[in-house]
């Protein structure tokens, strides 16, 4: 099984490596950091194959924004508190934050076209167009 961020290419090659947020760092690295830049938080589990697939696709599409959006990953197997506070019902799940607020999100697997549409909505809400 491929682990997120290990040999997936995309974001690492674009110089915008995803952040691995934890229960302890989520407020600082995601919510507070979203004051100036949209951040998509991916909630995933090592035990879920869809999490792996969505992680690879999100990394690729976020990298294609050329730094306009940042990706933060939260392993819910090791960081339960944030997922509980956000009342996530399923993984994988993605929630976009901007100006310290949740903007948009989805749960479950998404097609590449849906991920592109999601990121376009996030960029539009952040005043950066598509």
Short mmCIF file of N, CA and C in Angstrom, two decimals:
data_model
loop_
_atom_site.label_atom_id
_atom_site.label_comp_id
_atom_site.label_asym_id
_atom_site.label_seq_id
_atom_site.Cartn_x
_atom_site.Cartn_y
_atom_site.Cartn_z
N UNK A 1 0.84 -1.18 0.00
CA UNK A 1 0.00 0.00 0.00
C UNK A 1 0.89 1.24 0.00
N UNK A 2 0.55 2.21 -0.83
CA UNK A 2 1.31 3.45 -0.90
C UNK A 2 0.87 4.36 0.23
N UNK A 3 1.82 4.95 0.92
CA UNK A 3 1.48 5.90 1.96
C UNK A 3 1.44 7.29 1.36
N UNK A 4 0.51 8.10 1.83
CA UNK A 4 0.41 9.47 1.34
C UNK A 4 1.74 10.18 1.48
N UNK A 5 2.10 10.90 0.42
CA UNK A 5 3.31 11.70 0.47
C UNK A 5 4.59 10.92 0.22
N UNK A 6 4.50 9.62 0.03
CA UNK A 6 5.70 8.82 -0.20
C UNK A 6 5.70 8.36 -1.65
N UNK A 7 6.49 9.05 -2.46
CA UNK A 7 6.66 8.63 -3.84
C UNK A 7 5.47 8.90 -4.74
N UNK A 8 4.64 9.86 -4.40
CA UNK A 8 3.51 10.16 -5.24
C UNK A 8 3.83 11.20 -6.29
N UNK A 9 4.94 11.92 -6.13
CA UNK A 9 5.26 12.96 -7.09
C UNK A 9 4.32 14.13 -6.90
N UNK A 10 4.08 14.88 -7.96
CA UNK A 10 3.11 15.98 -7.90
C UNK A 10 3.54 17.09 -6.97
N UNK A 11 2.95 17.16 -5.80
CA UNK A 11 3.18 18.27 -4.89
C UNK A 11 4.64 18.39 -4.49
N UNK A 12 5.30 17.26 -4.25
CA UNK A 12 6.70 17.35 -3.85
C UNK A 12 7.54 17.96 -4.97
N UNK A 13 7.25 17.57 -6.20
CA UNK A 13 8.01 18.06 -7.34
C UNK A 13 7.73 19.52 -7.62
N UNK A 14 6.58 20.01 -7.22
CA UNK A 14 6.23 21.41 -7.44
C UNK A 14 6.74 22.31 -6.32
N UNK A 15 7.41 21.73 -5.33
CA UNK A 15 7.95 22.52 -4.24
C UNK A 15 6.90 22.93 -3.22
N UNK A 16 5.76 22.29 -3.25
CA UNK A 16 4.67 22.62 -2.34
C UNK A 16 4.25 21.37 -1.59
N UNK A 17 5.17 20.80 -0.87
CA UNK A 17 4.89 19.55 -0.16
C UNK A 17 3.73 19.73 0.82
N UNK A 18 2.85 18.76 0.88
CA UNK A 18 1.73 18.83 1.83
C UNK A 18 2.22 18.86 3.27
N UNK A 19 1.40 19.45 4.12
CA UNK A 19 1.66 19.51 5.55
C UNK A 19 1.01 18.28 6.17
N UNK A 20 1.67 17.64 7.12
CA UNK A 20 1.06 16.57 7.88
C UNK A 20 0.62 17.17 9.21
N UNK A 21 -0.66 17.54 9.30
CA UNK A 21 -1.19 18.18 10.50
C UNK A 21 -1.62 17.11 11.51
N UNK A 22 -1.56 17.48 12.77
CA UNK A 22 -1.95 16.59 13.86
C UNK A 22 -3.01 17.29 14.71
N UNK A 23 -3.54 16.57 15.68
CA UNK A 23 -4.47 17.19 16.62
C UNK A 23 -3.84 18.43 17.25
N UNK A 24 -2.56 18.33 17.57
CA UNK A 24 -1.85 19.42 18.25
C UNK A 24 -1.55 20.60 17.34
N UNK A 25 -1.40 20.36 16.03
CA UNK A 25 -0.98 21.43 15.12
C UNK A 25 -2.07 21.92 14.19
N UNK A 26 -3.23 21.28 14.18
CA UNK A 26 -4.28 21.60 13.21
C UNK A 26 -4.69 23.07 13.26
N UNK A 27 -4.92 23.60 14.44
CA UNK A 27 -5.35 25.00 14.55
C UNK A 27 -4.32 25.96 13.96
N UNK A 28 -3.06 25.71 14.22
CA UNK A 28 -2.01 26.59 13.72
C UNK A 28 -1.73 26.38 12.24
N UNK A 29 -1.51 25.12 11.86
CA UNK A 29 -1.07 24.82 10.48
C UNK A 29 -2.19 24.86 9.46
N UNK A 30 -3.43 24.73 9.89
CA UNK A 30 -4.54 24.75 8.94
C UNK A 30 -5.42 25.98 9.16
N UNK A 31 -6.08 26.06 10.28
CA UNK A 31 -7.05 27.12 10.50
C UNK A 31 -6.37 28.50 10.50
N UNK A 32 -5.37 28.70 11.35
CA UNK A 32 -4.70 30.01 11.40
C UNK A 32 -3.96 30.32 10.09
N UNK A 33 -3.33 29.32 9.52
CA UNK A 33 -2.59 29.54 8.26
C UNK A 33 -3.53 29.89 7.11
N UNK A 34 -4.81 29.53 7.23
CA UNK A 34 -5.76 29.84 6.17
C UNK A 34 -6.17 31.32 6.15
N UNK A 35 -5.64 32.10 7.08
CA UNK A 35 -5.95 33.53 7.11
C UNK A 35 -5.52 34.21 5.82
N UNK A 36 -4.47 33.71 5.20
CA UNK A 36 -3.95 34.37 3.99
C UNK A 36 -3.96 33.49 2.74
N UNK A 37 -4.20 32.19 2.91
CA UNK A 37 -4.14 31.28 1.76
C UNK A 37 -5.13 30.14 1.99
N UNK A 38 -5.86 29.74 0.93
CA UNK A 38 -6.75 28.59 1.09
C UNK A 38 -5.94 27.33 1.39
N UNK A 39 -6.45 26.54 2.33
CA UNK A 39 -5.81 25.28 2.68
C UNK A 39 -6.87 24.19 2.64
N UNK A 40 -6.58 23.12 1.93
CA UNK A 40 -7.48 21.96 1.89
C UNK A 40 -6.94 20.93 2.87
N UNK A 41 -7.78 20.55 3.81
CA UNK A 41 -7.40 19.51 4.78
C UNK A 41 -7.99 18.18 4.29
N UNK A 42 -7.12 17.21 4.09
CA UNK A 42 -7.52 15.87 3.70
C UNK A 42 -7.50 14.99 4.93
N UNK A 43 -8.63 14.41 5.27
CA UNK A 43 -8.73 13.49 6.40
C UNK A 43 -8.73 12.09 5.80
N UNK A 44 -7.76 11.29 6.20
CA UNK A 44 -7.55 9.99 5.57
C UNK A 44 -7.19 8.93 6.61
N UNK A 45 -7.26 7.67 6.16
CA UNK A 45 -6.90 6.54 7.01
C UNK A 45 -6.02 5.58 6.22
N UNK A 46 -4.98 5.08 6.86
CA UNK A 46 -4.10 4.10 6.22
C UNK A 46 -4.86 2.82 5.84
N UNK A 47 -5.94 2.55 6.55
CA UNK A 47 -6.70 1.32 6.35
C UNK A 47 -7.69 1.42 5.18
N UNK A 48 -7.85 2.60 4.62
CA UNK A 48 -8.86 2.82 3.60
C UNK A 48 -8.22 3.06 2.23
N UNK A 49 -8.40 2.14 1.27
CA UNK A 49 -7.81 2.31 -0.07
C UNK A 49 -8.30 3.58 -0.77
N UNK A 50 -9.54 3.99 -0.54
CA UNK A 50 -10.03 5.22 -1.16
C UNK A 50 -9.26 6.44 -0.66
N UNK A 51 -8.85 6.40 0.59
CA UNK A 51 -8.06 7.50 1.15
C UNK A 51 -6.75 7.65 0.38
N UNK A 52 -6.13 6.53 0.06
CA UNK A 52 -4.87 6.55 -0.68
C UNK A 52 -5.08 7.14 -2.08
N UNK A 53 -6.13 6.69 -2.75
CA UNK A 53 -6.41 7.15 -4.10
C UNK A 53 -6.76 8.64 -4.11
N UNK A 54 -7.61 9.07 -3.19
CA UNK A 54 -7.98 10.48 -3.14
C UNK A 54 -6.77 11.34 -2.78
N UNK A 55 -5.94 10.86 -1.88
CA UNK A 55 -4.74 11.61 -1.51
C UNK A 55 -3.84 11.87 -2.70
N UNK A 56 -3.62 10.87 -3.52
CA UNK A 56 -2.78 11.04 -4.71
C UNK A 56 -3.39 12.06 -5.67
N UNK A 57 -4.69 11.95 -5.88
CA UNK A 57 -5.37 12.85 -6.82
C UNK A 57 -5.40 14.28 -6.28
N UNK A 58 -5.68 14.45 -5.00
CA UNK A 58 -5.68 15.80 -4.40
C UNK A 58 -4.30 16.43 -4.46
N UNK A 59 -3.27 15.65 -4.15
CA UNK A 59 -1.91 16.20 -4.22
C UNK A 59 -1.61 16.70 -5.63
N UNK A 60 -1.99 15.93 -6.63
CA UNK A 60 -1.73 16.31 -8.03
C UNK A 60 -2.48 17.59 -8.39
N UNK A 61 -3.76 17.66 -8.02
CA UNK A 61 -4.57 18.82 -8.39
C UNK A 61 -4.20 20.07 -7.59
N UNK A 62 -3.86 19.92 -6.32
CA UNK A 62 -3.41 21.07 -5.53
C UNK A 62 -2.09 21.59 -6.09
N UNK A 63 -1.19 20.70 -6.48
CA UNK A 63 0.08 21.13 -7.08
C UNK A 63 -0.17 21.92 -8.36
N UNK A 64 -1.22 21.57 -9.10
CA UNK A 64 -1.54 22.26 -10.35
C UNK A 64 -2.03 23.69 -10.12
N UNK A 65 -2.36 24.05 -8.87
CA UNK A 65 -2.76 25.44 -8.57
C UNK A 65 -1.54 26.34 -8.43
N UNK A 66 -0.35 25.78 -8.55
CA UNK A 66 0.90 26.55 -8.50
C UNK A 66 1.03 27.39 -7.23
N UNK A 67 0.72 26.77 -6.10
CA UNK A 67 0.91 27.45 -4.83
C UNK A 67 -0.26 28.28 -4.35
N UNK A 68 -1.34 28.36 -5.13
CA UNK A 68 -2.50 29.16 -4.70
C UNK A 68 -3.26 28.47 -3.58
N UNK A 69 -3.19 27.14 -3.54
CA UNK A 69 -3.85 26.35 -2.50
C UNK A 69 -2.80 25.45 -1.87
N UNK A 70 -2.89 25.25 -0.58
CA UNK A 70 -1.98 24.36 0.13
C UNK A 70 -2.77 23.15 0.62
N UNK A 71 -2.09 22.00 0.71
CA UNK A 71 -2.73 20.78 1.17
C UNK A 71 -2.18 20.37 2.53
N UNK A 72 -3.09 20.07 3.44
CA UNK A 72 -2.72 19.53 4.75
C UNK A 72 -3.39 18.17 4.89
N UNK A 73 -2.65 17.19 5.37
CA UNK A 73 -3.20 15.85 5.55
C UNK A 73 -3.33 15.56 7.04
N UNK A 74 -4.43 14.90 7.39
CA UNK A 74 -4.65 14.51 8.79
C UNK A 74 -4.97 13.02 8.80
N UNK A 75 -4.06 12.26 9.38
CA UNK A 75 -4.25 10.81 9.53
C UNK A 75 -5.19 10.60 10.71
N UNK A 76 -6.44 10.23 10.43
CA UNK A 76 -7.42 10.13 11.51
C UNK A 76 -7.19 8.92 12.42
N UNK A 77 -6.38 7.97 11.98
CA UNK A 77 -6.06 6.84 12.84
C UNK A 77 -5.20 7.30 14.03
N UNK A 78 -4.40 8.33 13.80
CA UNK A 78 -3.51 8.83 14.85
C UNK A 78 -3.98 10.16 15.43
N UNK A 79 -4.93 10.82 14.76
CA UNK A 79 -5.40 12.14 15.18
C UNK A 79 -6.92 12.18 15.14
N UNK A 80 -7.52 11.64 16.17
CA UNK A 80 -8.97 11.46 16.23
C UNK A 80 -9.70 12.74 16.62
N UNK A 81 -9.09 13.56 17.44
CA UNK A 81 -9.77 14.71 18.02
C UNK A 81 -10.30 15.69 16.97
N UNK A 82 -9.49 16.06 15.98
CA UNK A 82 -9.93 17.02 14.97
C UNK A 82 -11.10 16.46 14.18
N UNK A 83 -11.01 15.21 13.77
CA UNK A 83 -12.10 14.58 13.01
C UNK A 83 -13.39 14.56 13.83
N UNK A 84 -13.29 14.31 15.12
CA UNK A 84 -14.47 14.32 15.98
C UNK A 84 -15.04 15.72 16.11
N UNK A 85 -14.16 16.71 16.28
CA UNK A 85 -14.63 18.09 16.43
C UNK A 85 -15.33 18.58 15.17
N UNK A 86 -14.87 18.12 14.01
CA UNK A 86 -15.49 18.53 12.75
C UNK A 86 -16.68 17.64 12.38
N UNK A 87 -16.93 16.65 13.20
CA UNK A 87 -18.05 15.71 13.01
C UNK A 87 -18.01 15.01 11.66
N UNK A 88 -16.83 14.57 11.29
CA UNK A 88 -16.70 13.81 10.04
C UNK A 88 -17.43 12.50 10.17
N UNK A 89 -18.17 12.15 9.15
CA UNK A 89 -18.94 10.91 9.14
C UNK A 89 -18.20 9.78 8.43
N UNK A 90 -17.27 10.12 7.53
CA UNK A 90 -16.59 9.10 6.73
C UNK A 90 -15.25 9.63 6.25
N UNK A 91 -14.39 8.72 5.89
CA UNK A 91 -13.14 9.08 5.23
C UNK A 91 -13.08 8.31 3.91
N UNK A 92 -12.41 8.84 2.96
CA UNK A 92 -11.69 10.11 3.00
C UNK A 92 -12.67 11.29 2.99
N UNK A 93 -12.16 12.41 3.45
CA UNK A 93 -12.93 13.65 3.43
C UNK A 93 -11.97 14.80 3.21
N UNK A 94 -12.45 15.84 2.56
CA UNK A 94 -11.64 17.03 2.32
C UNK A 94 -12.47 18.25 2.71
N UNK A 95 -11.84 19.17 3.43
CA UNK A 95 -12.49 20.42 3.82
C UNK A 95 -11.53 21.55 3.50
N UNK A 96 -12.02 22.55 2.78
CA UNK A 96 -11.21 23.72 2.44
C UNK A 96 -11.45 24.80 3.48
N UNK A 97 -10.36 25.43 3.91
CA UNK A 97 -10.42 26.53 4.86
C UNK A 97 -9.81 27.77 4.23
N UNK A 98 -10.44 28.93 4.48
CA UNK A 98 -9.89 30.21 4.07
C UNK A 98 -10.38 31.25 5.05
N UNK A 99 -9.49 32.15 5.43
CA UNK A 99 -9.77 33.18 6.42
C UNK A 99 -10.35 32.58 7.70
N UNK A 100 -9.74 31.46 8.10
CA UNK A 100 -10.05 30.76 9.35
C UNK A 100 -11.47 30.18 9.38
N UNK A 101 -12.07 30.00 8.22
CA UNK A 101 -13.43 29.46 8.12
C UNK A 101 -13.44 28.25 7.18
N UNK A 102 -14.32 27.30 7.44
CA UNK A 102 -14.54 26.23 6.49
C UNK A 102 -15.31 26.76 5.30
N UNK A 103 -14.81 26.50 4.08
CA UNK A 103 -15.45 27.03 2.87
C UNK A 103 -16.34 26.00 2.18
N UNK A 104 -15.80 24.82 1.99
CA UNK A 104 -16.44 23.81 1.16
C UNK A 104 -15.79 22.49 1.51
N UNK A 105 -16.42 21.41 1.12
CA UNK A 105 -15.82 20.12 1.38
C UNK A 105 -16.63 18.99 0.80
N UNK A 106 -16.09 17.79 0.92
CA UNK A 106 -16.79 16.59 0.48
C UNK A 106 -16.26 15.40 1.25
N UNK A 107 -17.07 14.34 1.28
CA UNK A 107 -16.65 13.09 1.90
C UNK A 107 -16.75 11.99 0.87
N UNK A 108 -15.85 11.04 0.96
CA UNK A 108 -15.83 9.93 0.01
C UNK A 108 -14.95 10.25 -1.18
N UNK A 109 -14.84 9.29 -2.06
CA UNK A 109 -14.00 9.42 -3.24
C UNK A 109 -14.62 10.42 -4.21
N UNK A 110 -13.78 11.13 -4.93
CA UNK A 110 -14.23 12.09 -5.94
C UNK A 110 -13.44 11.87 -7.22
N UNK A 111 -14.09 12.05 -8.33
CA UNK A 111 -13.43 11.94 -9.64
C UNK A 111 -12.51 13.14 -9.82
N UNK A 112 -11.48 13.00 -10.66
CA UNK A 112 -10.58 14.13 -10.91
C UNK A 112 -11.32 15.41 -11.33
N UNK A 113 -12.36 15.28 -12.15
CA UNK A 113 -13.11 16.46 -12.58
C UNK A 113 -13.82 17.12 -11.39
N UNK A 114 -14.31 16.32 -10.44
CA UNK A 114 -14.96 16.87 -9.25
C UNK A 114 -13.95 17.58 -8.36
N UNK A 115 -12.74 17.03 -8.27
CA UNK A 115 -11.69 17.67 -7.47
C UNK A 115 -11.31 19.01 -8.09
N UNK A 116 -11.20 19.05 -9.42
CA UNK A 116 -10.89 20.31 -10.11
C UNK A 116 -11.98 21.34 -9.86
N UNK A 117 -13.24 20.92 -9.93
CA UNK A 117 -14.36 21.83 -9.67
C UNK A 117 -14.33 22.33 -8.22
N UNK A 118 -14.04 21.43 -7.29
CA UNK A 118 -13.92 21.78 -5.88
C UNK A 118 -12.85 22.85 -5.68
N UNK A 119 -11.67 22.63 -6.26
CA UNK A 119 -10.58 23.60 -6.11
C UNK A 119 -10.90 24.91 -6.80
N UNK A 120 -11.62 24.88 -7.92
CA UNK A 120 -12.03 26.11 -8.60
C UNK A 120 -12.97 26.91 -7.71
N UNK A 121 -13.90 26.23 -7.01
CA UNK A 121 -14.81 26.92 -6.08
C UNK A 121 -14.02 27.54 -4.93
N UNK A 122 -13.02 26.81 -4.43
CA UNK A 122 -12.19 27.31 -3.34
C UNK A 122 -11.44 28.56 -3.78
N UNK A 123 -10.83 28.50 -4.95
CA UNK A 123 -10.09 29.66 -5.46
C UNK A 123 -11.01 30.85 -5.71
N UNK A 124 -12.19 30.59 -6.23
CA UNK A 124 -13.15 31.67 -6.46
C UNK A 124 -13.56 32.31 -5.14
N UNK A 125 -13.85 31.50 -4.15
CA UNK A 125 -14.24 32.02 -2.83
C UNK A 125 -13.11 32.82 -2.20
N UNK A 126 -11.87 32.47 -2.53
CA UNK A 126 -10.71 33.19 -1.99
C UNK A 126 -10.34 34.39 -2.85
N UNK A 127 -11.15 34.65 -3.89
CA UNK A 127 -10.90 35.80 -4.75
C UNK A 127 -9.75 35.62 -5.71
N UNK A 128 -9.43 34.38 -6.02
CA UNK A 128 -8.29 34.11 -6.90
C UNK A 128 -8.72 33.51 -8.23
N UNK A 129 -10.00 33.55 -8.54
CA UNK A 129 -10.47 32.97 -9.80
C UNK A 129 -10.21 31.51 -9.88
N UNK A 130 -10.43 30.87 -11.02
CA UNK A 130 -10.23 29.44 -11.19
C UNK A 130 -8.97 29.12 -11.72
#
